[in-house]
Amino acid sequence: MGATLKQHQPTTYPWWYLQSIGVRPEARGTGLGGAIIRAGLERAAREQMPVYVEVINPDNLGYYTHMTFKTVTEFDIPDSGPHVWGMLWEQP
């Protein structure tokens, strides 16, 4: 899976990787995840760096779109793996 993800990541410019963000079920809906992501995006904006994330759960697409990420690639992990949306955030 890692090799397939790497094949689809941006290669023509530097970027920061948003990886493994999650919130315990009992904390969902409290704003904790959003606060963590916003803090990272604020730092990326100060450093003028785009941020890349791979979304596997389609239920999360709206969230990242709301955070102004744009889908830049879509692909499937081989051998019945999940569908992946590669999304990029650039400083607004």
PDB file of C-alpha atoms in Angstrom:
ATOM      1  CA  MET A   1       0.000   0.000   0.000  1.00  0.00           C
ATOM      2  CA  GLY A   2       2.798   2.408   0.884  1.00  0.00           C
ATOM      3  CA  ALA A   3       4.430   2.016  -2.516  1.00  0.00           C
ATOM      4  CA  THR A   4       1.151   2.750  -4.307  1.00  0.00           C
ATOM      5  CA  LEU A   5       0.526   5.827  -2.178  1.00  0.00           C
ATOM      6  CA  LYS A   6       4.040   7.086  -2.910  1.00  0.00           C
ATOM      7  CA  GLN A   7       3.535   6.617  -6.675  1.00  0.00           C
ATOM      8  CA  HIS A   8       0.661   9.112  -6.609  1.00  0.00           C
ATOM      9  CA  GLN A   9       2.144  11.787  -4.351  1.00  0.00           C
ATOM     10  CA  PRO A  10       3.280  15.116  -5.845  1.00  0.00           C
ATOM     11  CA  THR A  11       6.848  15.061  -7.152  1.00  0.00           C
ATOM     12  CA  THR A  12       7.379  18.449  -8.787  1.00  0.00           C
ATOM     13  CA  TYR A  13       7.355  20.638  -5.669  1.00  0.00           C
ATOM     14  CA  PRO A  14       7.922  20.295  -1.905  1.00  0.00           C
ATOM     15  CA  TRP A  15       4.922  19.749   0.364  1.00  0.00           C
ATOM     16  CA  TRP A  16       4.016  18.789   3.900  1.00  0.00           C
ATOM     17  CA  TYR A  17       2.253  15.505   4.582  1.00  0.00           C
ATOM     18  CA  LEU A  18      -0.884  15.323   6.701  1.00  0.00           C
ATOM     19  CA  GLN A  19      -0.751  11.745   7.911  1.00  0.00           C
ATOM     20  CA  SER A  20      -2.706   9.696  10.436  1.00  0.00           C
ATOM     21  CA  ILE A  21      -5.013  12.297  11.893  1.00  0.00           C
ATOM     22  CA  GLY A  22      -7.712  10.778  14.052  1.00  0.00           C
ATOM     23  CA  VAL A  23      -9.860  11.449  17.074  1.00  0.00           C
ATOM     24  CA  ARG A  24     -11.146   8.886  19.549  1.00  0.00           C
ATOM     25  CA  PRO A  25     -14.831   8.123  18.996  1.00  0.00           C
ATOM     26  CA  GLU A  26     -15.862   9.740  22.277  1.00  0.00           C
ATOM     27  CA  ALA A  27     -14.168  13.016  21.221  1.00  0.00           C
ATOM     28  CA  ARG A  28     -15.687  13.208  17.731  1.00  0.00           C
ATOM     29  CA  GLY A  29     -17.694  16.328  17.110  1.00  0.00           C
ATOM     30  CA  THR A  30     -15.880  18.357  19.770  1.00  0.00           C
ATOM     31  CA  GLY A  31     -13.676  20.279  17.321  1.00  0.00           C
ATOM     32  CA  LEU A  32     -10.438  18.668  18.475  1.00  0.00           C
ATOM     33  CA  GLY A  33      -9.510  17.196  15.075  1.00  0.00           C
ATOM     34  CA  GLY A  34     -10.278  20.447  13.296  1.00  0.00           C
ATOM     35  CA  ALA A  35      -8.182  22.403  15.781  1.00  0.00           C
ATOM     36  CA  ILE A  36      -5.211  20.126  15.135  1.00  0.00           C
ATOM     37  CA  ILE A  37      -5.563  20.410  11.367  1.00  0.00           C
ATOM     38  CA  ARG A  38      -6.058  24.191  11.461  1.00  0.00           C
ATOM     39  CA  ALA A  39      -2.927  24.594  13.589  1.00  0.00           C
ATOM     40  CA  GLY A  40      -0.942  22.618  11.018  1.00  0.00           C
ATOM     41  CA  LEU A  41      -2.392  24.596   8.115  1.00  0.00           C
ATOM     42  CA  GLU A  42      -1.587  27.876   9.854  1.00  0.00           C
ATOM     43  CA  ARG A  43       2.019  26.772  10.247  1.00  0.00           C
ATOM     44  CA  ALA A  44       2.152  25.585   6.629  1.00  0.00           C
ATOM     45  CA  ALA A  45       0.807  28.967   5.513  1.00  0.00           C
ATOM     46  CA  ARG A  46       3.536  30.777   7.474  1.00  0.00           C
ATOM     47  CA  GLU A  47       6.123  28.550   5.778  1.00  0.00           C
ATOM     48  CA  GLN A  48       4.357  28.921   2.402  1.00  0.00           C
ATOM     49  CA  MET A  49       4.085  25.137   2.046  1.00  0.00           C
ATOM     50  CA  PRO A  50       1.247  23.170   0.458  1.00  0.00           C
ATOM     51  CA  VAL A  51      -0.153  20.238   2.440  1.00  0.00           C
ATOM     52  CA  TYR A  52      -1.023  16.840   0.950  1.00  0.00           C
ATOM     53  CA  VAL A  53      -3.371  14.241   2.448  1.00  0.00           C
ATOM     54  CA  GLU A  54      -4.655  10.858   1.291  1.00  0.00           C
ATOM     55  CA  VAL A  55      -8.310  10.291   2.114  1.00  0.00           C
ATOM     56  CA  ILE A  56      -9.573   6.719   2.174  1.00  0.00           C
ATOM     57  CA  ASN A  57     -12.925   7.218   3.887  1.00  0.00           C
ATOM     58  CA  PRO A  58     -15.339   8.938   1.460  1.00  0.00           C
ATOM     59  CA  ASP A  59     -17.243  10.312   4.463  1.00  0.00           C
ATOM     60  CA  ASN A  60     -14.220  12.582   5.112  1.00  0.00           C
ATOM     61  CA  LEU A  61     -14.121  14.178   1.635  1.00  0.00           C
ATOM     62  CA  GLY A  62     -16.570  16.929   2.550  1.00  0.00           C
ATOM     63  CA  TYR A  63     -14.558  17.797   5.631  1.00  0.00           C
ATOM     64  CA  TYR A  64     -11.320  18.240   3.712  1.00  0.00           C
ATOM     65  CA  THR A  65     -13.110  20.101   0.917  1.00  0.00           C
ATOM     66  CA  HIS A  66     -14.532  22.438   3.574  1.00  0.00           C
ATOM     67  CA  MET A  67     -10.940  22.958   4.814  1.00  0.00           C
ATOM     68  CA  THR A  68     -10.169  24.054   1.181  1.00  0.00           C
ATOM     69  CA  PHE A  69      -8.284  20.918   0.127  1.00  0.00           C
ATOM     70  CA  LYS A  70      -8.689  20.077  -3.569  1.00  0.00           C
ATOM     71  CA  THR A  71      -8.600  16.584  -5.058  1.00  0.00           C
ATOM     72  CA  VAL A  72      -5.514  16.274  -7.266  1.00  0.00           C
ATOM     73  CA  THR A  73      -5.552  12.505  -7.876  1.00  0.00           C
ATOM     74  CA  GLU A  74      -7.755   9.449  -7.367  1.00  0.00           C
ATOM     75  CA  PHE A  75      -6.646   5.840  -7.504  1.00  0.00           C
ATOM     76  CA  ASP A  76      -7.288   2.373  -6.128  1.00  0.00           C
ATOM     77  CA  ILE A  77      -4.887   0.364  -3.997  1.00  0.00           C
ATOM     78  CA  PRO A  78      -4.232  -2.935  -5.862  1.00  0.00           C
ATOM     79  CA  ASP A  79      -5.576  -6.331  -4.764  1.00  0.00           C
ATOM     80  CA  SER A  80      -8.994  -5.100  -3.646  1.00  0.00           C
ATOM     81  CA  GLY A  81      -7.552  -2.223  -1.623  1.00  0.00           C
ATOM     82  CA  PRO A  82      -9.484   0.969  -0.923  1.00  0.00           C
ATOM     83  CA  HIS A  83     -10.107   3.879  -3.248  1.00  0.00           C
ATOM     84  CA  VAL A  84      -7.905   6.878  -2.391  1.00  0.00           C
ATOM     85  CA  TRP A  85      -8.354  10.586  -2.981  1.00  0.00           C
ATOM     86  CA  GLY A  86      -5.101  12.550  -2.953  1.00  0.00           C
ATOM     87  CA  MET A  87      -5.946  16.081  -1.814  1.00  0.00           C
ATOM     88  CA  LEU A  88      -3.829  19.221  -1.707  1.00  0.00           C
ATOM     89  CA  TRP A  89      -4.202  22.362   0.387  1.00  0.00           C
ATOM     90  CA  GLU A  90      -2.518  25.538  -0.776  1.00  0.00           C
ATOM     91  CA  GLN A  91      -2.468  28.799   1.085  1.00  0.00           C
ATOM     92  CA  PRO A  92      -5.641  30.721   0.151  1.00  0.00           C
TER      93      PRO A  92
END
